CSV table of C-alpha atoms in Angstrom, one decimal:
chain,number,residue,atom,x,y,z
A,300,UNK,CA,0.0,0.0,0.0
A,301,UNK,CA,3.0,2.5,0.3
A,302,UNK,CA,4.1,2.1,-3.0
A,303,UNK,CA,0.6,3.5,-3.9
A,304,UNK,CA,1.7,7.6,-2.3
A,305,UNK,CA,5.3,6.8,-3.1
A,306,UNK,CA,6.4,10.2,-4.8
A,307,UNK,CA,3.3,12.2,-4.0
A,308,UNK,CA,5.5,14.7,-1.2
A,309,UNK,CA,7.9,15.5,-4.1
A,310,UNK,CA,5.0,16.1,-6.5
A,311,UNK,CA,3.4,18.3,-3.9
A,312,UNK,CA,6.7,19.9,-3.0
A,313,UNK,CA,7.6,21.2,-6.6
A,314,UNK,CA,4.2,22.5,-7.4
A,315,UNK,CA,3.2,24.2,-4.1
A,316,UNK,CA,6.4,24.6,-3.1
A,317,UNK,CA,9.9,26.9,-2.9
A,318,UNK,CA,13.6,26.8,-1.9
A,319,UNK,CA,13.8,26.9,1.8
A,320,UNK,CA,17.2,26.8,3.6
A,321,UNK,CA,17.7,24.3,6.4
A,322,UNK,CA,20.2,25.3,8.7
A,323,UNK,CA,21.1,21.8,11.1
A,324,UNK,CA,22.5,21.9,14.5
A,325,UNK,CA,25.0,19.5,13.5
A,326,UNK,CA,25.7,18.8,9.5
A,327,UNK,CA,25.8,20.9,6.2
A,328,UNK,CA,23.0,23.5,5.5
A,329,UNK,CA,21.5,23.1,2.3
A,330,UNK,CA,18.2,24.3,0.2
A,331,UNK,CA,15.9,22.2,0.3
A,332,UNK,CA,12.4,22.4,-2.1
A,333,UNK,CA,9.7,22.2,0.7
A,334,UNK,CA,6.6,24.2,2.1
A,335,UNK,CA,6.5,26.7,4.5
A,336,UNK,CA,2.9,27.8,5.9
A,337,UNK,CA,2.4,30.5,7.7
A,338,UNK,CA,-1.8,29.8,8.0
A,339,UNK,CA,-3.0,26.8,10.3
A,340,UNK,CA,-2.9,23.9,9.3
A,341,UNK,CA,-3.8,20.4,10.8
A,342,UNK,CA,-2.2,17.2,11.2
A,343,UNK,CA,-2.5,13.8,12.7
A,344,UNK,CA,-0.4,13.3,15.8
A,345,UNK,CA,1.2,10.1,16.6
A,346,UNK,CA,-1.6,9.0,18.6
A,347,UNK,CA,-3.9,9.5,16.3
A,348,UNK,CA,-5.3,12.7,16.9
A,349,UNK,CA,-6.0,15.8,14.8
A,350,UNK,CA,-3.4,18.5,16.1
A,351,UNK,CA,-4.1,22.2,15.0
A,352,UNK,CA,-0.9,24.0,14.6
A,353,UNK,CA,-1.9,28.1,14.6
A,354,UNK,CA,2.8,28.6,14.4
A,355,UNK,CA,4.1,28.8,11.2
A,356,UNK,CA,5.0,25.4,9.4
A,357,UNK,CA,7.4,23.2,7.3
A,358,UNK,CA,6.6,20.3,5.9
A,359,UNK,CA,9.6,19.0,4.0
A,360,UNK,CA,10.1,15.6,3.1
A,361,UNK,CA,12.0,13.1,5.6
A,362,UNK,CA,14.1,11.7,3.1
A,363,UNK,CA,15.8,15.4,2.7
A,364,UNK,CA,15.6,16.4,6.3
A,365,UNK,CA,16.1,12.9,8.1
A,366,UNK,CA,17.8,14.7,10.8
A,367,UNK,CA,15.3,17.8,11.8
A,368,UNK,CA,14.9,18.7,15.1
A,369,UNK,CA,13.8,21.2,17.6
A,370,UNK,CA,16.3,24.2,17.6
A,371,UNK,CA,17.3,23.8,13.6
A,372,UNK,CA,16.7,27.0,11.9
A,373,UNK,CA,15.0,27.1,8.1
A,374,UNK,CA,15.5,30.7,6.2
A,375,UNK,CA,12.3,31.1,3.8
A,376,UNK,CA,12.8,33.1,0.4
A,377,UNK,CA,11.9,36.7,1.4
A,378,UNK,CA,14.7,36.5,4.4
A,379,UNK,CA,12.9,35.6,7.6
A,380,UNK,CA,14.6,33.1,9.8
A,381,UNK,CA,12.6,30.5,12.2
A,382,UNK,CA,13.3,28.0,14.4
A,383,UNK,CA,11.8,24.7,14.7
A,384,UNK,CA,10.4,23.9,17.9
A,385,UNK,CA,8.3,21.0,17.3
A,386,UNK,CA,8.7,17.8,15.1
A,387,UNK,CA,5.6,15.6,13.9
A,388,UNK,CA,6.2,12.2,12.1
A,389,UNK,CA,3.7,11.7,9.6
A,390,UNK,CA,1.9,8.5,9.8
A,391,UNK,CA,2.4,7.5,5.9
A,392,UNK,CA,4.8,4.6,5.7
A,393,UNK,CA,5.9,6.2,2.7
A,394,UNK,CA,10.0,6.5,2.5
A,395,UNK,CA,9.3,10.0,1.3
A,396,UNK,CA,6.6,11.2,3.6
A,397,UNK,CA,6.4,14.6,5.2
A,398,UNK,CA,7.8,15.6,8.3
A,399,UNK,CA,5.9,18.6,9.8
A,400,UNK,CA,7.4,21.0,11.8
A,401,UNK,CA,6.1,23.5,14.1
A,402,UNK,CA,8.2,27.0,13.7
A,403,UNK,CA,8.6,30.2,15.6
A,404,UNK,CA,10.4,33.5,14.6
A,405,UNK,CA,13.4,34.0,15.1
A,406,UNK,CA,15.0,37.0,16.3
């Protein structure tokens, strides 16, 4: 069955999406085509649940960003810099699902 949505985050990525720079903790930063939100959004949390995130989010997919974290900081095209302070795990068993992250601003 997870053959079925295998490539759909990197089809949603490239349409809806733009250049983002991840900047790691630990390893290289890089750009990375994913999609920054800045509306809410909801997503399922690992119980199950329907989470609401009002923050900013990134959804990028985990095969790009295996390493994502809280703390990390992602630079969006117009400049702005934010930091990631939650981490959800999709539940698609996808190798190339999302992983959504919940941002704040960074000063």
């Amino acid at each position: 069955m997870a053959r079925l949505f295998l490539g759909m985050t990197g089809l949603l990525s490239g349409v809806f999406g733009d250049q983002v720079r991840f900047i790691p903790q630990d390893g290289a930063e890089r750009d990375i085509q994913s999609l920054f939100r800045e509306e809410p959004i909801e997503v399922e949390g690992a119980d199950g649940q329907i989470v609401r995130i009002d923050a900013p989010s990134w959804r990028v997919r985990r095969d790009l960003a295996p390493e994502t974290r809280r703390g990390d900081l992602i630079l969006v095209p117009d400049g702005r810099s934010y930091k990631v302070m939650t981490v959800y795990h999709s539940g698609s068993p996808a190798s190339d699902a999302f992983l959504i992250c919940e941002l704040q601003l960074s000063a």
